[in-house]
Structures are given as C-alpha cells and as structure tokens.
Amino acid sequence: MRSWAAPVGLCLLAGSLQLGSLGCAGPGRDPDIVLITLDTTRADRLGCYGSTIAATPHLDRVAEEAILFENAITSVPLTLPSHASILTGLHPPSHGARNNASFRVDDEITTLAERLSARGYHCAAFVSAYVLDHAFGLQQGFAHYDDALGGVERSADETTARAVDYLARQGEQPLFLWVHYFDPHTPWAPPEPFASDTRGSAYDAEISSMDAGLGELLEALRARGRYGDAHLIIVADHGEGLGDHREHEHGIFLYEECLRVPWLWKLPGARRTGREPALVGTVDLVPTLCDLLRLPQDRSLEGASLRALLDGGAPPARAGLYAETMYPYYSYGWSPLEAWREADLKLIAAPEAELYDLSGDPAERMNLRNQRAASAARLRERLRAYRRARGWEAGAPAESGADPALVARLSSLGYVWSGGRGATTDVDSLPDPKRHIRVHEQFELGKLAAQAGRFEEAADHLAETVRAHPDNHAATYFMGLSLVRLGRPAEALPHLERHLSGAPDPNATLLMGDALLQLDRPREARTWYRRHLEEGPQKTLARERIGDALLAEGRYEEAVATYRGLAPQREAASILRKVARVRVRQERFAEAADLFTQAGEASAAAERGYFREWARAARTL
C-alpha cells in the first residue's frame, strides 16, 4: 500500500466557491464521511426508487435529504470485487480482486481509508459477511476493522449495535465510518415482524429488516451530532437477478437487475437534494471525495469526479462505463463477460454478443446486435480501447492462491467455486453462459431449497449441476448436505468426498460423520467428528455427535459422560433426553422414565407433552 502525505491547506471559506463548502463541516475541521453499503440490493426494491413492496422508511427519509442517482452502475456484480471498486476508484483488472474467495485486493493499491487516514481521519469499518474478511485486503487504512462475525454473516441489527457502541467512544477527530449490511443476500431468513408484514418475497422482507437496522445507526449519528454536517453515502454493491434472466442471484450475467444499484449522497447540510438521471458508476465515489476534500489524486483512478454534478452542474465527460464478471469462468469454465455502458446503449461482450437500447427496453429483452451492427461494433471498439489504454491483459487471469479454509467457509454461503482455474486468453472459444444457464439455475434453486430445509427438492435440482460439474465445490457440498438430511448416506458420501478433496471444509467433516453414523459405521464417524473438533466451529454439536457414535457402539457410560460434559453449552432438556435414551438401551427403564420426565420439565411448555409420552413409554417397557 502506498503512503500519502497529508496536504497542507484549509477548506475554502463558505461562499468563496459554489461547491467549496461541500467539503467542510466547520472552521478548520473536515466533515465526517459515513459510507453505508447495502449488499445485494436492487434499486427497484426500495421505496425511494418507486417500490411499494418492502418497507424502507429510513432509506426513503435519507432520499428526501440527498441526491438520488437514478442511473448508477456497479463495476462487477460480486461482493468483494465491487466493494474493492467502491473503496479504490478502480475497476477489478486494476485493483486485482477479480472474484470472491480466490482473489484479494493488491497490497500496493491505495484505498480510500488510506487516503483519509493520511488526511487525519479516524477510519473504522464494520462488515457483515465473511467474504469481506480482512484476509481479502480491504482492511488497508482502517484503524478499526470489525469482521468478527462469529460465523459467515451477521444481521443488520448486530452490525449496527457494534458500530453504535464504537461511535459512542469517538472524540472530535473527523471520522470515516464504513458500515456494510448483508441481509438481502441469500440465504433469506427474515426475522419477525418483517417476515409477516412484508407483502413481497423473503428477499423484500430482508430489505425491510436491513432498513430497520440502518435506521438505528442513523439515529445514533443524529444523536451524536455526526449526521447533519456529514457526507452520508448509501450505495449497493450490486443487485439480484430474482429470475429476470433465469439467474436467481448474481454473478453470472451483466444485466441491469444486477448492475444497476441504488445510490444516495446526502451532502453536509443537505445543501442540494433531488433526483439525478445522469449515468454514474460506483467507481466514481473515490475520485469525487478526493476532489471535494482536495486530497491528492494519482492518474490511476478510473472513476470520474461527480463534484460538479453534486452541485447541480454537468455530469463528467466520459466515453462510457466498464463492467465485468469473471464468475462464470472460475465457477464453471464458461466465458467471462464484459460490458460497456453508455447513457442508453449497452454492449455485453460475450461469445454471442448482446446490444440493448435501454431507453426503450430497460428489461433487456430485445438483443439488437444484428439490427444495429454498427452501434455494436462502435461500443466494442470503445471497450477494447479502454482496456488498451489501461494495459489490461485480455482474458481471465489465474486465481491467486486463495486459502482453502477461506474458500470452504464461503461455500456454505453458496458461493460457487471450483478452484484451481488457470489463466486463459482464449475466452471466445469458451461456452457462452447464456447457453448453459440452466446448470447454474438448478444450482441456485437447489441451494435455496437446501438452506430452507427442503432437501428432497434440493437434491432434485442439484442433480443436474453435479452431473455437469461433479467437482464444483459448492454444489457437491449442498448435494451432500441434502442427501445426509434425507437419510441417504451412501449416495451422499461420494459428493462429500469430492467436496473435501478440493479443500478442507469443517462443515463437510461434520456431514461425513453424520453419513457414516447413518451407515452404522460409528467408529469411522467419530474420526470425522474429532476432525471437526480440531478445525470446525460447531464444537458442541460435534461432541454431541461423538456421544451418539459411542452410544451406537454400545459404549454406554462413555456416551453418558460425553453428554453430561456438554452442560452448560447445550440445553438441559437435550442432555437429559440423550442420557435417557442410553438408559433405555441399558434396559434401565425406571431411570429412563425419570430422565424423560426431567427433560419435559426442562423444556418449553409446547414440548412437555412429547417428553411425557416418552416417559410413559419407558415405564411400560
């Protein structure tokens, strides 16, 4: 990472220039900058963008005090690469993060936090998903980077609580605060009351829940005097397919449902508000802040300053905006995609190119590549010229040696990743994702079904994906999970073995133990459970499973000792029930009956009848 010397100089006095005051919060003090990124949030699902489905009152209120960009585009529809572009002002070929999990932001890249910390800002970040873990390089420049999730993600209210607690301990130093919310990303499991009160899908309910958590953060900023004079920037990293082009999530295609994002910018003092139709890119954020704050800029920045636009002037002169996705290549060996976007026209460079006129076809249903061949050729040449000017190599680079343990954890989030994909420049000879989207569609549907506990449906969907790509890391995991939960362990084992041959995965080691236990191979099962104890997060569950294996082996007192050793990590009812079942095996029925009765007393009222029936059955044996 480069170091930047803090520049000498003060903000312009209010009124000396029309826009000069935008960079000042008061005499001699730079304004706070609050960046809130919304993961996987489509613009057309927010109230301020015209939706009547999800409840987004806090975002809508900010929109009334802000400039709302109607036509904002992300550089890439993937969480890590997109956030890297937001925080560096560079496109993925320049900042180095070309995909989730298998790349990281290059250390020599200068982030916004590094620029602001050199200016005297205190920089703090709170992220909500493991895909933004500090191991992937975005922590550069932050004095505080909170990525301690306790799992692979956390909810908006949890992240807000951490950020608000941190805010309460800050002094007068200018603050750059980045808060990332992950809720609308799959798996969708919205909490109440949002699950019941939202008229749309679970995705919309997650957006409502996220908005509520965001509202608490905004209230804390207001209460601490860090709202009115701050730059408040709220932007999504990318959208979500929701089946519009047979992609239910994101990453494969470059259609507008995934590239167009909501973006609100509240200026200090809400100096200017309204809706802005000009084409802008999330890659413009860093150049704009550098311009507003008079930060030194190097010529490598690939976004454009929106300073004049924020003050009601003209948009920046630009030939167009670039976007890409390498995800099809790294997940399936299909062709990567690039896009070149102008105000109305959009080219998607693929083995079978696509051209859309968004002014009359915003849903991108009519490919005009043949009818308007000259326009398609012009946009393709502009895309090539843009690449040449930046010295970007053609094709897809080799993956940069991701830590297999990091990849394994991300597979449980549903990120498709095969691993070990080398470089290629012959992308035009690779399959076009459009022609093979059914394979990915079936994966997405199967993954969503598995995450919702609909394992029969999941196995049916995933069968097509694992036939076509038997070594796909995420597909083999979800297929193995589904078959174990369905009680089909012999079918599950080959998928779990292939999955574990690609990278160690503690989630899969637990499943391997479960499959072997179902196959009445308890000694082998215990080996896998012990392996999970060494490397996995679900240690209490693994110990309980070891007790189950000991019980299956007839090692009753060892099983009882294992179960009783779970307290207080495991609820009392669960432990008592396990011990009672051991006593049934030992034909100690009176003791078993007493234990079942105790389990009933220790459990919730709704379950007491269940345990009473077990106690009654035990007494009659």
PDB file of N, CA, C and O in Angstrom, residues 96-134:
ATOM      1  N   GLY A  96      -7.229  -5.829  -8.669  1.00  0.00           N
ATOM      2  CA  GLY A  96      -6.765  -7.197  -8.500  1.00  0.00           C
ATOM      3  C   GLY A  96      -7.767  -8.192  -7.973  1.00  0.00           C
ATOM      4  O   GLY A  96      -7.524  -9.397  -8.047  1.00  0.00           O
ATOM      5  N   ALA A  97      -8.899  -7.750  -7.406  1.00  0.00           N
ATOM      6  CA  ALA A  97      -9.897  -8.681  -6.863  1.00  0.00           C
ATOM      7  C   ALA A  97     -10.895  -9.017  -7.968  1.00  0.00           C
ATOM      8  O   ALA A  97     -11.859  -8.300  -8.186  1.00  0.00           O
ATOM      9  N   ARG A  98     -10.684 -10.120  -8.656  1.00  0.00           N
ATOM     10  CA  ARG A  98     -11.492 -10.466  -9.816  1.00  0.00           C
ATOM     11  C   ARG A  98     -12.666 -11.386  -9.473  1.00  0.00           C
ATOM     12  O   ARG A  98     -13.542 -11.613 -10.308  1.00  0.00           O
ATOM     13  N   ASN A  99     -12.658 -11.929  -8.258  1.00  0.00           N
ATOM     14  CA  ASN A  99     -13.713 -12.872  -7.874  1.00  0.00           C
ATOM     15  C   ASN A  99     -13.745 -12.954  -6.362  1.00  0.00           C
ATOM     16  O   ASN A  99     -12.779 -12.574  -5.690  1.00  0.00           O
ATOM     17  N   ASN A 100     -14.837 -13.420  -5.802  1.00  0.00           N
ATOM     18  CA  ASN A 100     -14.876 -13.705  -4.382  1.00  0.00           C
ATOM     19  C   ASN A 100     -13.996 -14.914  -4.076  1.00  0.00           C
ATOM     20  O   ASN A 100     -13.900 -15.842  -4.873  1.00  0.00           O
ATOM     21  N   ALA A 101     -13.381 -14.902  -2.917  1.00  0.00           N
ATOM     22  CA  ALA A 101     -12.680 -16.046  -2.336  1.00  0.00           C
ATOM     23  C   ALA A 101     -11.321 -16.311  -2.960  1.00  0.00           C
ATOM     24  O   ALA A 101     -10.344 -16.524  -2.236  1.00  0.00           O
ATOM     25  N   SER A 102     -11.197 -16.303  -4.272  1.00  0.00           N
ATOM     26  CA  SER A 102      -9.954 -16.739  -4.891  1.00  0.00           C
ATOM     27  C   SER A 102      -9.034 -15.584  -5.279  1.00  0.00           C
ATOM     28  O   SER A 102      -8.023 -15.802  -5.943  1.00  0.00           O
ATOM     29  N   PHE A 103      -9.360 -14.354  -4.869  1.00  0.00           N
ATOM     30  CA  PHE A 103      -8.510 -13.184  -5.099  1.00  0.00           C
ATOM     31  C   PHE A 103      -8.573 -12.290  -3.868  1.00  0.00           C
ATOM     32  O   PHE A 103      -9.461 -12.430  -3.019  1.00  0.00           O
ATOM     33  N   ARG A 104      -7.659 -11.356  -3.789  1.00  0.00           N
ATOM     34  CA  ARG A 104      -7.690 -10.329  -2.756  1.00  0.00           C
ATOM     35  C   ARG A 104      -7.234  -9.017  -3.388  1.00  0.00           C
ATOM     36  O   ARG A 104      -6.638  -9.005  -4.475  1.00  0.00           O
ATOM     37  N   VAL A 105      -7.511  -7.906  -2.710  1.00  0.00           N
ATOM     38  CA  VAL A 105      -7.079  -6.599  -3.193  1.00  0.00           C
ATOM     39  C   VAL A 105      -5.565  -6.504  -3.046  1.00  0.00           C
ATOM     40  O   VAL A 105      -5.004  -6.801  -1.984  1.00  0.00           O
ATOM     41  N   ASP A 106      -4.913  -6.090  -4.115  1.00  0.00           N
ATOM     42  CA  ASP A 106      -3.457  -5.997  -4.106  1.00  0.00           C
ATOM     43  C   ASP A 106      -2.979  -5.034  -3.016  1.00  0.00           C
ATOM     44  O   ASP A 106      -3.546  -3.948  -2.824  1.00  0.00           O
ATOM     45  N   ASP A 107      -1.909  -5.401  -2.317  1.00  0.00           N
ATOM     46  CA  ASP A 107      -1.402  -4.582  -1.214  1.00  0.00           C
ATOM     47  C   ASP A 107      -0.917  -3.214  -1.680  1.00  0.00           C
ATOM     48  O   ASP A 107      -0.957  -2.243  -0.910  1.00  0.00           O
ATOM     49  N   GLU A 108      -0.436  -3.110  -2.902  1.00  0.00           N
ATOM     50  CA  GLU A 108       0.086  -1.824  -3.362  1.00  0.00           C
ATOM     51  C   GLU A 108      -1.006  -0.843  -3.770  1.00  0.00           C
ATOM     52  O   GLU A 108      -0.732   0.327  -4.055  1.00  0.00           O
ATOM     53  N   ILE A 109      -2.253  -1.296  -3.782  1.00  0.00           N
ATOM     54  CA  ILE A 109      -3.366  -0.421  -4.128  1.00  0.00           C
ATOM     55  C   ILE A 109      -3.671   0.521  -2.966  1.00  0.00           C
ATOM     56  O   ILE A 109      -3.653   0.114  -1.803  1.00  0.00           O
ATOM     57  N   THR A 110      -3.939   1.783  -3.263  1.00  0.00           N
ATOM     58  CA  THR A 110      -4.288   2.761  -2.241  1.00  0.00           C
ATOM     59  C   THR A 110      -5.798   2.813  -2.072  1.00  0.00           C
ATOM     60  O   THR A 110      -6.527   3.073  -3.022  1.00  0.00           O
ATOM     61  N   THR A 111      -6.270   2.563  -0.864  1.00  0.00           N
ATOM     62  CA  THR A 111      -7.705   2.583  -0.587  1.00  0.00           C
ATOM     63  C   THR A 111      -8.142   3.967  -0.123  1.00  0.00           C
ATOM     64  O   THR A 111      -7.321   4.814   0.260  1.00  0.00           O
ATOM     65  N   LEU A 112      -9.443   4.181  -0.120  1.00  0.00           N
ATOM     66  CA  LEU A 112      -9.996   5.438   0.388  1.00  0.00           C
ATOM     67  C   LEU A 112      -9.608   5.636   1.845  1.00  0.00           C
ATOM     68  O   LEU A 112      -9.272   6.759   2.255  1.00  0.00           O
ATOM     69  N   ALA A 113      -9.642   4.570   2.636  1.00  0.00           N
ATOM     70  CA  ALA A 113      -9.271   4.706   4.049  1.00  0.00           C
ATOM     71  C   ALA A 113      -7.828   5.158   4.202  1.00  0.00           C
ATOM     72  O   ALA A 113      -7.515   5.958   5.099  1.00  0.00           O
ATOM     73  N   GLU A 114      -6.932   4.686   3.367  1.00  0.00           N
ATOM     74  CA  GLU A 114      -5.542   5.133   3.436  1.00  0.00           C
ATOM     75  C   GLU A 114      -5.422   6.612   3.095  1.00  0.00           C
ATOM     76  O   GLU A 114      -4.664   7.362   3.733  1.00  0.00           O
ATOM     77  N   ARG A 115      -6.156   7.034   2.094  1.00  0.00           N
ATOM     78  CA  ARG A 115      -6.124   8.457   1.718  1.00  0.00           C
ATOM     79  C   ARG A 115      -6.659   9.322   2.857  1.00  0.00           C
ATOM     80  O   ARG A 115      -6.104  10.382   3.174  1.00  0.00           O
ATOM     81  N   LEU A 116      -7.750   8.879   3.473  1.00  0.00           N
ATOM     82  CA  LEU A 116      -8.371   9.690   4.514  1.00  0.00           C
ATOM     83  C   LEU A 116      -7.585   9.641   5.820  1.00  0.00           C
ATOM     84  O   LEU A 116      -7.518  10.648   6.545  1.00  0.00           O
ATOM     85  N   SER A 117      -6.999   8.512   6.147  1.00  0.00           N
ATOM     86  CA  SER A 117      -6.198   8.455   7.367  1.00  0.00           C
ATOM     87  C   SER A 117      -4.981   9.372   7.249  1.00  0.00           C
ATOM     88  O   SER A 117      -4.564   9.999   8.235  1.00  0.00           O
ATOM     89  N   ALA A 118      -4.403   9.489   6.046  1.00  0.00           N
ATOM     90  CA  ALA A 118      -3.295  10.420   5.840  1.00  0.00           C
ATOM     91  C   ALA A 118      -3.740  11.867   6.008  1.00  0.00           C
ATOM     92  O   ALA A 118      -2.940  12.738   6.371  1.00  0.00           O
ATOM     93  N   ARG A 119      -5.025  12.115   5.779  1.00  0.00           N
ATOM     94  CA  ARG A 119      -5.577  13.463   5.937  1.00  0.00           C
ATOM     95  C   ARG A 119      -5.883  13.763   7.418  1.00  0.00           C
ATOM     96  O   ARG A 119      -6.129  14.906   7.780  1.00  0.00           O
ATOM     97  N   GLY A 120      -5.881  12.758   8.260  1.00  0.00           N
ATOM     98  CA  GLY A 120      -6.182  12.979   9.670  1.00  0.00           C
ATOM     99  C   GLY A 120      -7.488  12.374  10.124  1.00  0.00           C
ATOM    100  O   GLY A 120      -7.911  12.581  11.264  1.00  0.00           O
ATOM    101  N   TYR A 121      -8.137  11.599   9.270  1.00  0.00           N
ATOM    102  CA  TYR A 121      -9.386  10.939   9.639  1.00  0.00           C
ATOM    103  C   TYR A 121      -9.110   9.694  10.480  1.00  0.00           C
ATOM    104  O   TYR A 121      -8.104   9.000  10.285  1.00  0.00           O
ATOM    105  N   HIS A 122     -10.030   9.430  11.401  1.00  0.00           N
ATOM    106  CA  HIS A 122     -10.057   8.121  12.055  1.00  0.00           C
ATOM    107  C   HIS A 122     -10.973   7.231  11.223  1.00  0.00           C
ATOM    108  O   HIS A 122     -12.128   7.581  10.973  1.00  0.00           O
ATOM    109  N   CYS A 123     -10.465   6.092  10.788  1.00  0.00           N
ATOM    110  CA  CYS A 123     -11.191   5.235   9.840  1.00  0.00           C
ATOM    111  C   CYS A 123     -11.596   3.934  10.528  1.00  0.00           C
ATOM    112  O   CYS A 123     -10.744   3.219  11.068  1.00  0.00           O
ATOM    113  N   ALA A 124     -12.885   3.639  10.499  1.00  0.00           N
ATOM    114  CA  ALA A 124     -13.410   2.437  11.141  1.00  0.00           C
ATOM    115  C   ALA A 124     -14.400   1.763  10.207  1.00  0.00           C
ATOM    116  O   ALA A 124     -15.172   2.433   9.504  1.00  0.00           O
ATOM    117  N   ALA A 125     -14.369   0.431  10.196  1.00  0.00           N
ATOM    118  CA  ALA A 125     -15.247  -0.341   9.312  1.00  0.00           C
ATOM    119  C   ALA A 125     -15.928  -1.446  10.104  1.00  0.00           C
ATOM    120  O   ALA A 125     -15.333  -2.041  11.009  1.00  0.00           O
ATOM    121  N   PHE A 126     -17.181  -1.732   9.729  1.00  0.00           N
ATOM    122  CA  PHE A 126     -17.961  -2.803  10.332  1.00  0.00           C
ATOM    123  C   PHE A 126     -18.624  -3.569   9.191  1.00  0.00           C
ATOM    124  O   PHE A 126     -19.517  -3.046   8.525  1.00  0.00           O
ATOM    125  N   VAL A 127     -18.157  -4.787   8.941  1.00  0.00           N
ATOM    126  CA  VAL A 127     -18.665  -5.568   7.824  1.00  0.00           C
ATOM    127  C   VAL A 127     -19.502  -6.728   8.351  1.00  0.00           C
ATOM    128  O   VAL A 127     -19.349  -7.165   9.489  1.00  0.00           O
ATOM    129  N   SER A 128     -20.389  -7.244   7.504  1.00  0.00           N
ATOM    130  CA  SER A 128     -21.387  -8.217   7.939  1.00  0.00           C
ATOM    131  C   SER A 128     -21.279  -9.567   7.252  1.00  0.00           C
ATOM    132  O   SER A 128     -22.170 -10.401   7.431  1.00  0.00           O
ATOM    133  N   ALA A 129     -20.233  -9.802   6.478  1.00  0.00           N
ATOM    134  CA  ALA A 129     -20.113 -11.089   5.785  1.00  0.00           C
ATOM    135  C   ALA A 129     -18.649 -11.480   5.677  1.00  0.00           C
ATOM    136  O   ALA A 129     -17.761 -10.639   5.529  1.00  0.00           O
ATOM    137  N   TYR A 130     -18.432 -12.775   5.742  1.00  0.00           N
ATOM    138  CA  TYR A 130     -17.072 -13.304   5.722  1.00  0.00           C
ATOM    139  C   TYR A 130     -16.353 -13.011   4.413  1.00  0.00           C
ATOM    140  O   TYR A 130     -15.110 -12.962   4.378  1.00  0.00           O
ATOM    141  N   VAL A 131     -17.093 -12.790   3.343  1.00  0.00           N
ATOM    142  CA  VAL A 131     -16.465 -12.508   2.052  1.00  0.00           C
ATOM    143  C   VAL A 131     -15.682 -11.192   2.087  1.00  0.00           C
ATOM    144  O   VAL A 131     -14.838 -10.945   1.228  1.00  0.00           O
ATOM    145  N   LEU A 132     -15.938 -10.338   3.107  1.00  0.00           N
ATOM    146  CA  LEU A 132     -15.184  -9.092   3.279  1.00  0.00           C
ATOM    147  C   LEU A 132     -14.209  -9.174   4.450  1.00  0.00           C
ATOM    148  O   LEU A 132     -13.781  -8.142   4.975  1.00  0.00           O
ATOM    149  N   ASP A 133     -13.864 -10.379   4.857  1.00  0.00           N
ATOM    150  CA  ASP A 133     -12.878 -10.574   5.912  1.00  0.00           C
ATOM    151  C   ASP A 133     -11.583  -9.832   5.580  1.00  0.00           C
ATOM    152  O   ASP A 133     -11.240  -9.626   4.403  1.00  0.00           O
ATOM    153  N   HIS A 134     -10.866  -9.431   6.632  1.00  0.00           N
ATOM    154  CA  HIS A 134      -9.632  -8.666   6.413  1.00  0.00           C
ATOM    155  C   HIS A 134      -8.617  -9.426   5.569  1.00  0.00           C
ATOM    156  O   HIS A 134      -7.744  -8.819   4.937  1.00  0.00           O
TER     157      HIS A 134
END
